[in-house]
mmCIF file of C-alpha atoms in Angstrom:
data_model
loop_
_atom_site.group_PDB
_atom_site.id
_atom_site.type_symbol
_atom_site.label_atom_id
_atom_site.label_comp_id
_atom_site.label_asym_id
_atom_site.label_seq_id
_atom_site.Cartn_x
_atom_site.Cartn_y
_atom_site.Cartn_z
ATOM 1 C CA MET A 1 16.258 7.782 -13.064
ATOM 2 C CA MET A 2 18.607 10.598 -12.007
ATOM 3 C CA CYS A 3 19.233 13.837 -13.211
ATOM 4 C CA PRO A 4 22.675 15.194 -13.203
ATOM 5 C CA SER A 5 21.433 17.792 -10.913
ATOM 6 C CA ALA A 6 19.831 15.601 -8.557
ATOM 7 C CA GLU A 7 20.106 16.911 -4.851
ATOM 8 C CA PRO A 8 21.710 14.715 -2.504
ATOM 9 C CA TRP A 9 19.623 12.176 -0.182
ATOM 10 C CA PRO A 10 20.012 12.376 3.225
ATOM 11 C CA GLU A 11 21.234 9.277 4.994
ATOM 12 C CA ASN A 12 18.730 9.670 7.913
ATOM 13 C CA ALA A 13 15.523 10.041 5.791
ATOM 14 C CA ALA A 14 12.910 8.051 7.559
ATOM 15 C CA LEU A 15 9.466 6.625 6.624
ATOM 16 C CA TYR A 16 6.982 6.368 9.525
ATOM 17 C CA GLN A 17 4.040 3.769 9.841
ATOM 18 C CA GLN A 18 2.067 2.184 12.613
ATOM 19 C CA LEU A 19 3.399 -0.847 14.653
ATOM 20 C CA LYS A 20 3.824 -3.645 12.150
ATOM 21 C CA GLU A 21 3.465 -6.534 14.368
ATOM 22 C CA ASP A 22 0.241 -5.913 16.157
ATOM 23 C CA GLN A 23 -1.465 -2.795 14.646
ATOM 24 C CA ILE A 24 -1.065 -1.752 11.307
ATOM 25 C CA LEU A 25 -3.888 -2.815 8.811
ATOM 26 C CA LEU A 26 -3.973 -4.104 5.338
ATOM 27 C CA SER A 27 -4.617 -0.791 3.365
ATOM 28 C CA ASP A 28 -1.958 1.147 5.399
ATOM 29 C CA ASN A 29 0.593 -1.671 5.139
ATOM 30 C CA ALA A 30 -0.131 -1.687 1.406
ATOM 31 C CA SER A 31 0.242 2.297 1.319
ATOM 32 C CA SER A 32 3.474 1.815 3.280
ATOM 33 C CA LEU A 33 4.873 -0.887 1.140
ATOM 34 C CA ALA A 34 4.018 0.879 -1.984
ATOM 35 C CA VAL A 35 6.214 3.978 -0.921
ATOM 36 C CA GLN A 36 9.243 1.873 0.219
ATOM 37 C CA ALA A 37 9.310 0.250 -3.272
ATOM 38 C CA PHE A 38 9.238 3.052 -5.137
ATOM 39 C CA LEU A 39 12.062 4.735 -2.855
ATOM 40 C CA GLN A 40 14.129 1.374 -3.378
ATOM 41 C CA MET A 41 13.301 1.682 -7.334
ATOM 42 C CA CYS A 42 14.712 5.038 -7.167
ATOM 43 C CA ASN A 43 17.599 3.663 -5.262
ATOM 44 C CA LEU A 44 16.930 6.116 -2.474
ATOM 45 C CA PRO A 45 17.775 4.397 0.976
ATOM 46 C CA ILE A 46 14.865 4.804 3.603
ATOM 47 C CA ARG A 47 14.819 3.584 7.449
ATOM 48 C CA VAL A 48 11.536 2.437 8.390
ATOM 49 C CA ILE A 49 10.330 3.903 11.886
ATOM 50 C CA CYS A 50 7.318 2.075 13.612
ATOM 51 C CA ARG A 51 5.103 4.460 15.844
ATOM 52 C CA ALA A 52 1.737 3.880 17.403
ATOM 53 C CA ASN A 53 0.886 7.340 16.640
ATOM 54 C CA ALA A 54 2.058 7.486 13.154
ATOM 55 C CA GLU A 55 -1.468 8.384 11.903
ATOM 56 C CA TYR A 56 -1.789 11.002 13.985
ATOM 57 C CA MET A 57 2.051 12.652 13.358
ATOM 58 C CA SER A 58 1.255 12.594 9.989
ATOM 59 C CA PRO A 59 0.475 15.890 8.042
ATOM 60 C CA SER A 60 -2.529 14.682 6.153
ATOM 61 C CA GLY A 61 -3.524 12.381 9.032
ATOM 62 C CA LYS A 62 -2.573 9.402 6.348
ATOM 63 C CA VAL A 63 0.286 7.062 6.479
ATOM 64 C CA PRO A 64 2.928 6.475 5.315
ATOM 65 C CA PHE A 65 5.031 9.548 5.280
ATOM 66 C CA ILE A 66 8.505 10.540 4.923
ATOM 67 C CA HIS A 67 10.848 12.804 6.941
ATOM 68 C CA VAL A 68 13.647 13.970 4.752
ATOM 69 C CA GLY A 69 15.847 16.843 5.903
ATOM 70 C CA ASN A 70 13.466 19.685 7.392
ATOM 71 C CA GLN A 71 10.310 18.250 5.167
ATOM 72 C CA VAL A 72 7.572 16.074 5.974
ATOM 73 C CA VAL A 73 5.628 14.667 3.036
ATOM 74 C CA SER A 74 2.762 11.926 3.177
ATOM 75 C CA GLU A 75 1.206 9.443 0.938
ATOM 76 C CA LEU A 76 2.437 8.107 -2.479
ATOM 77 C CA GLY A 77 1.344 10.754 -4.937
ATOM 78 C CA PRO A 78 3.020 14.090 -3.268
ATOM 79 C CA ILE A 79 5.931 11.667 -2.374
ATOM 80 C CA VAL A 80 6.726 11.210 -5.901
ATOM 81 C CA GLN A 81 6.545 14.726 -6.312
ATOM 82 C CA PHE A 82 8.756 15.585 -3.645
ATOM 83 C CA VAL A 83 11.199 13.492 -5.031
ATOM 84 C CA LYS A 84 11.103 14.337 -8.497
ATOM 85 C CA ALA A 85 11.609 18.066 -7.409
ATOM 86 C CA LYS A 86 14.892 16.573 -5.768
ATOM 87 C CA GLY A 87 15.909 15.104 -9.157
ATOM 88 C CA HIS A 88 14.751 11.852 -9.121
ATOM 89 C CA SER A 89 12.187 10.269 -11.345
ATOM 90 C CA LEU A 90 10.779 6.878 -12.626
ATOM 91 C CA SER A 91 8.523 8.157 -15.283
ATOM 92 C CA ASP A 92 10.812 10.559 -17.229
ATOM 93 C CA GLY A 93 11.239 8.451 -20.003
ATOM 94 C CA LEU A 94 7.504 8.006 -20.730
ATOM 95 C CA ASP A 95 6.194 10.098 -23.333
ATOM 96 C CA GLU A 96 2.633 12.100 -22.637
ATOM 97 C CA VAL A 97 0.316 9.187 -23.624
ATOM 98 C CA GLN A 98 2.109 6.777 -21.407
ATOM 99 C CA LYS A 99 2.178 9.229 -18.477
ATOM 100 C CA ALA A 100 -1.432 9.704 -18.781
ATOM 101 C CA GLU A 101 -2.199 5.891 -19.161
ATOM 102 C CA MET A 102 0.182 5.228 -16.069
ATOM 103 C CA LYS A 103 -2.118 7.878 -14.122
ATOM 104 C CA ALA A 104 -5.536 6.219 -15.162
ATOM 105 C CA TYR A 105 -3.960 2.876 -13.888
ATOM 106 C CA MET A 106 -2.781 4.086 -10.821
ATOM 107 C CA GLU A 107 -6.379 5.856 -10.481
ATOM 108 C CA LEU A 108 -8.310 2.471 -10.998
ATOM 109 C CA VAL A 109 -5.680 0.799 -8.206
ATOM 110 C CA ASN A 110 -6.501 3.568 -5.473
ATOM 111 C CA ASN A 111 -10.334 3.748 -6.626
ATOM 112 C CA MET A 112 -10.644 -0.426 -6.705
ATOM 113 C CA LEU A 113 -8.168 -1.857 -4.437
ATOM 114 C CA LEU A 114 -7.369 0.778 -1.718
ATOM 115 C CA THR A 115 -11.416 1.229 -1.422
ATOM 116 C CA ALA A 116 -11.818 -2.758 -1.232
ATOM 117 C CA GLU A 117 -9.537 -2.965 1.357
ATOM 118 C CA LEU A 118 -10.767 0.123 3.616
ATOM 119 C CA TYR A 119 -14.302 -1.845 2.980
ATOM 120 C CA LEU A 120 -13.168 -5.090 4.345
ATOM 121 C CA GLN A 121 -11.448 -3.642 7.303
ATOM 122 C CA TRP A 122 -13.959 -1.204 8.209
ATOM 123 C CA CYS A 123 -17.376 -2.646 6.512
ATOM 124 C CA ASP A 124 -17.338 -6.249 6.916
ATOM 125 C CA ASP A 125 -18.808 -7.061 10.273
ATOM 126 C CA VAL A 126 -16.666 -10.180 10.980
ATOM 127 C CA THR A 127 -13.235 -8.530 10.163
ATOM 128 C CA VAL A 128 -14.135 -5.433 11.949
ATOM 129 C CA GLU A 129 -14.552 -7.584 15.121
ATOM 130 C CA GLU A 130 -11.953 -10.034 14.948
ATOM 131 C CA ILE A 131 -9.227 -7.931 13.098
ATOM 132 C CA THR A 132 -9.609 -4.401 12.754
ATOM 133 C CA HIS A 133 -10.790 -3.327 16.162
ATOM 134 C CA PRO A 134 -8.445 -5.067 17.991
ATOM 135 C CA ARG A 135 -5.472 -4.176 15.694
ATOM 136 C CA TYR A 136 -6.141 -0.597 15.502
ATOM 137 C CA GLY A 137 -6.706 -0.037 18.960
ATOM 138 C CA SER A 138 -3.992 -2.286 20.334
ATOM 139 C CA PRO A 139 -1.524 0.576 21.634
ATOM 140 C CA TYR A 140 -4.154 2.218 23.647
ATOM 141 C CA PRO A 141 -5.966 1.350 26.921
ATOM 142 C CA TRP A 142 -9.635 0.501 27.463
ATOM 143 C CA PRO A 143 -11.911 2.509 26.738
ATOM 144 C CA LEU A 144 -9.658 4.323 24.266
ATOM 145 C CA ASN A 145 -8.788 1.805 22.087
ATOM 146 C CA ARG A 146 -12.663 1.340 21.503
ATOM 147 C CA ILE A 147 -13.223 4.994 21.253
ATOM 148 C CA LEU A 148 -10.395 5.406 18.628
ATOM 149 C CA SER A 149 -11.592 2.128 16.381
ATOM 150 C CA TYR A 150 -15.462 3.307 16.410
ATOM 151 C CA GLN A 151 -14.165 6.654 15.456
ATOM 152 C CA LYS A 152 -12.702 5.498 12.650
ATOM 153 C CA GLN A 153 -15.009 3.149 11.532
ATOM 154 C CA TRP A 154 -17.474 6.138 11.522
ATOM 155 C CA GLU A 155 -15.267 8.017 9.593
ATOM 156 C CA VAL A 156 -14.429 5.285 6.879
ATOM 157 C CA ARG A 157 -18.020 4.525 6.591
ATOM 158 C CA ARG A 158 -19.054 8.007 5.890
ATOM 159 C CA LYS A 159 -16.591 7.817 2.919
ATOM 160 C CA MET A 160 -17.734 4.669 1.489
ATOM 161 C CA LYS A 161 -21.409 5.982 1.705
ATOM 162 C CA ALA A 162 -20.253 9.176 -0.065
ATOM 163 C CA ILE A 163 -18.660 7.378 -3.007
ATOM 164 C CA GLY A 164 -21.380 4.785 -3.180
ATOM 165 C CA TRP A 165 -19.605 1.736 -1.592
ATOM 166 C CA ALA A 166 -21.757 1.248 1.819
ATOM 167 C CA GLY A 167 -24.730 -0.697 -0.074
ATOM 168 C CA LYS A 168 -22.411 -2.884 -1.808
ATOM 169 C CA THR A 169 -21.799 -6.746 -0.538
ATOM 170 C CA LEU A 170 -18.576 -8.560 0.043
ATOM 171 C CA GLU A 171 -19.262 -10.468 -3.135
ATOM 172 C CA GLN A 172 -19.728 -7.306 -5.086
ATOM 173 C CA VAL A 173 -16.608 -5.729 -3.688
ATOM 174 C CA LEU A 174 -14.621 -9.016 -4.740
ATOM 175 C CA GLU A 175 -15.728 -8.760 -8.141
ATOM 176 C CA ASP A 176 -14.909 -5.453 -8.156
ATOM 177 C CA VAL A 177 -11.112 -6.370 -7.040
ATOM 178 C CA ASP A 178 -11.387 -9.135 -9.763
ATOM 179 C CA GLN A 179 -12.046 -6.668 -12.437
ATOM 180 C CA CYS A 180 -9.293 -4.350 -11.505
ATOM 181 C CA CYS A 181 -6.835 -7.205 -11.592
ATOM 182 C CA HIS A 182 -7.818 -8.394 -14.721
ATOM 183 C CA ALA A 183 -7.406 -4.883 -16.341
ATOM 184 C CA LEU A 184 -3.795 -5.110 -14.520
ATOM 185 C CA SER A 185 -3.291 -8.172 -15.633
ATOM 186 C CA GLN A 186 -4.013 -7.536 -19.341
ATOM 187 C CA ARG A 187 -1.992 -4.407 -19.353
ATOM 188 C CA LEU A 188 1.270 -6.242 -17.956
ATOM 189 C CA GLY A 189 0.747 -9.174 -20.214
ATOM 190 C CA THR A 190 4.416 -10.618 -20.460
ATOM 191 C CA GLN A 191 6.412 -7.798 -19.460
ATOM 192 C CA PRO A 192 8.251 -7.510 -16.520
ATOM 193 C CA TYR A 193 6.995 -4.217 -15.444
ATOM 194 C CA PHE A 194 3.667 -2.126 -16.768
ATOM 195 C CA PHE A 195 5.981 -0.246 -19.166
ATOM 196 C CA ASN A 196 8.438 -2.740 -20.438
ATOM 197 C CA LYS A 197 11.855 -2.928 -19.085
ATOM 198 C CA GLN A 198 11.748 -0.170 -16.166
ATOM 199 C CA PRO A 199 9.692 0.398 -13.304
ATOM 200 C CA THR A 200 7.547 3.426 -12.820
ATOM 201 C CA GLU A 201 5.632 4.400 -9.411
ATOM 202 C CA LEU A 202 2.451 2.379 -11.165
ATOM 203 C CA ASP A 203 4.562 -0.845 -10.576
ATOM 204 C CA ALA A 204 5.430 0.325 -7.252
ATOM 205 C CA LEU A 205 1.614 1.016 -6.186
ATOM 206 C CA VAL A 206 0.589 -2.364 -7.874
ATOM 207 C CA PHE A 207 3.011 -4.059 -5.939
ATOM 208 C CA GLY A 208 2.165 -2.471 -2.430
ATOM 209 C CA HIS A 209 -1.269 -3.466 -2.651
ATOM 210 C CA LEU A 210 -1.055 -7.004 -4.524
ATOM 211 C CA PHE A 211 1.785 -8.238 -2.292
ATOM 212 C CA THR A 212 0.213 -7.324 0.899
ATOM 213 C CA ILE A 213 -3.058 -8.698 -0.291
ATOM 214 C CA LEU A 214 -1.259 -11.882 -0.861
ATOM 215 C CA THR A 215 0.591 -12.095 2.341
ATOM 216 C CA THR A 216 -1.811 -10.693 5.125
ATOM 217 C CA GLN A 217 -3.833 -13.583 6.915
ATOM 218 C CA LEU A 218 -7.431 -12.532 7.009
ATOM 219 C CA ILE A 219 -10.852 -14.163 7.769
ATOM 220 C CA THR A 220 -10.822 -15.898 4.644
ATOM 221 C CA ASP A 221 -8.543 -16.300 1.694
ATOM 222 C CA GLU A 222 -11.168 -14.929 -0.588
ATOM 223 C CA LEU A 223 -9.634 -11.691 -1.524
ATOM 224 C CA SER A 224 -6.144 -13.072 -2.137
ATOM 225 C CA GLU A 225 -7.449 -15.742 -4.309
ATOM 226 C CA LYS A 226 -8.769 -13.280 -6.457
ATOM 227 C CA VAL A 227 -5.182 -12.091 -7.243
ATOM 228 C CA LYS A 228 -3.757 -15.398 -7.406
ATOM 229 C CA ASN A 229 -6.114 -16.057 -10.308
ATOM 230 C CA TYR A 230 -3.811 -14.157 -12.369
ATOM 231 C CA SER A 231 -0.513 -15.751 -12.415
ATOM 232 C CA ASN A 232 1.578 -12.895 -14.303
ATOM 233 C CA LEU A 233 0.397 -10.617 -11.165
ATOM 234 C CA THR A 234 1.643 -13.122 -8.634
ATOM 235 C CA ALA A 235 5.130 -13.641 -10.856
ATOM 236 C CA PHE A 236 5.139 -9.812 -10.994
ATOM 237 C CA CYS A 237 5.065 -9.348 -7.000
ATOM 238 C CA ARG A 238 7.689 -12.317 -6.411
ATOM 239 C CA ARG A 239 10.025 -10.279 -9.132
ATOM 240 C CA ILE A 240 9.854 -7.009 -7.230
ATOM 241 C CA GLU A 241 10.298 -8.680 -3.701
ATOM 242 C CA GLN A 242 13.370 -10.565 -4.985
ATOM 243 C CA GLN A 243 14.899 -7.475 -6.848
ATOM 244 C CA TYR A 244 13.922 -4.883 -4.414
ATOM 245 C CA PHE A 245 13.330 -6.529 -0.879
ATOM 246 C CA GLU A 246 15.454 -9.625 -0.637
ATOM 247 C CA GLY A 247 18.545 -9.081 1.352
ATOM 248 C CA GLN A 248 17.385 -6.203 2.788
ATOM 249 C CA GLU A 249 17.156 -5.526 6.597
ATOM 250 C CA ARG A 250 14.394 -7.110 8.057
ATOM 251 C CA ASP A 251 13.437 -3.854 9.798
ATOM 252 C CA SER A 252 13.112 -2.136 6.795
ATOM 253 C CA ALA A 253 11.613 -4.611 4.198
ATOM 254 C CA ALA A 254 8.289 -5.524 2.946
ATOM 255 C CA ILE A 255 8.694 -9.091 4.477
ATOM 256 C CA ALA A 256 9.475 -8.402 7.795
ATOM 257 C CA ALA A 257 6.119 -8.856 10.018
ATOM 258 C CA ARG A 258 5.980 -12.841 9.524
ATOM 259 C CA SER A 259 3.836 -12.852 12.524
ATOM 260 C CA SER A 260 0.971 -11.989 10.221
ATOM 261 C CA LYS A 261 2.100 -12.591 6.757
ATOM 262 C CA ARG A 262 2.914 -15.800 4.874
ATOM 263 C CA SER A 263 5.803 -15.579 2.074
ATOM 264 C CA LEU A 264 5.101 -15.496 -1.710
ATOM 265 C CA LEU A 265 8.439 -17.238 -1.993
ATOM 266 C CA ARG A 266 7.880 -20.948 -1.184
#
């Protein structure tokens, strides 16, 4: 939804993330895709720019971030507020109860799915050695590649300890993912979007994480199988992919990095 007084959106607006083919990890890819989906839903064009040092360019140290005019904003929540201040909103049509419910489900996704992605990347030893360390450090020479990877691993594991996830097994984490998907599936039901016929930032966030989980090649398919158990969630991902990303330039679409992904659309 665009307000009559909406500010013009600059043609050179850009979103920054890490390198798609060799570097970006599941959690950052999901977060970047959520922002891309949100901006597509707002009908605000954005050019995706991949930089090896995107994480270090970001004002919050997290990706993605957008560069619009002379302003730089990182992460979905602040980007939603920034875009709203410019007169573009997906959730203005919701009442206060619906807005509170939307925020609660967004918290659920961030607390469960995003945390599970981080756990898998940095706390599952096989994934760490075979995927995370090689990809995260790929742009840098030895020994910097290993130093940066171990620094990041230490940072994430410290966070996991603080929130009580450090002692969890992979099976417990996958069960958390299943519970989150069950709650999302129940809320979505047979609707096209979580709040009936119009997408909100919740739809963008859920799509970013579920689509990335479904299309990212990991050591096993255990994570994606949890999502595939809910047919309305996979149909939801296909619908948004087709509506907002099909036909887009491959470099700026979710479906770009086919070397490490497999399409939902068979």
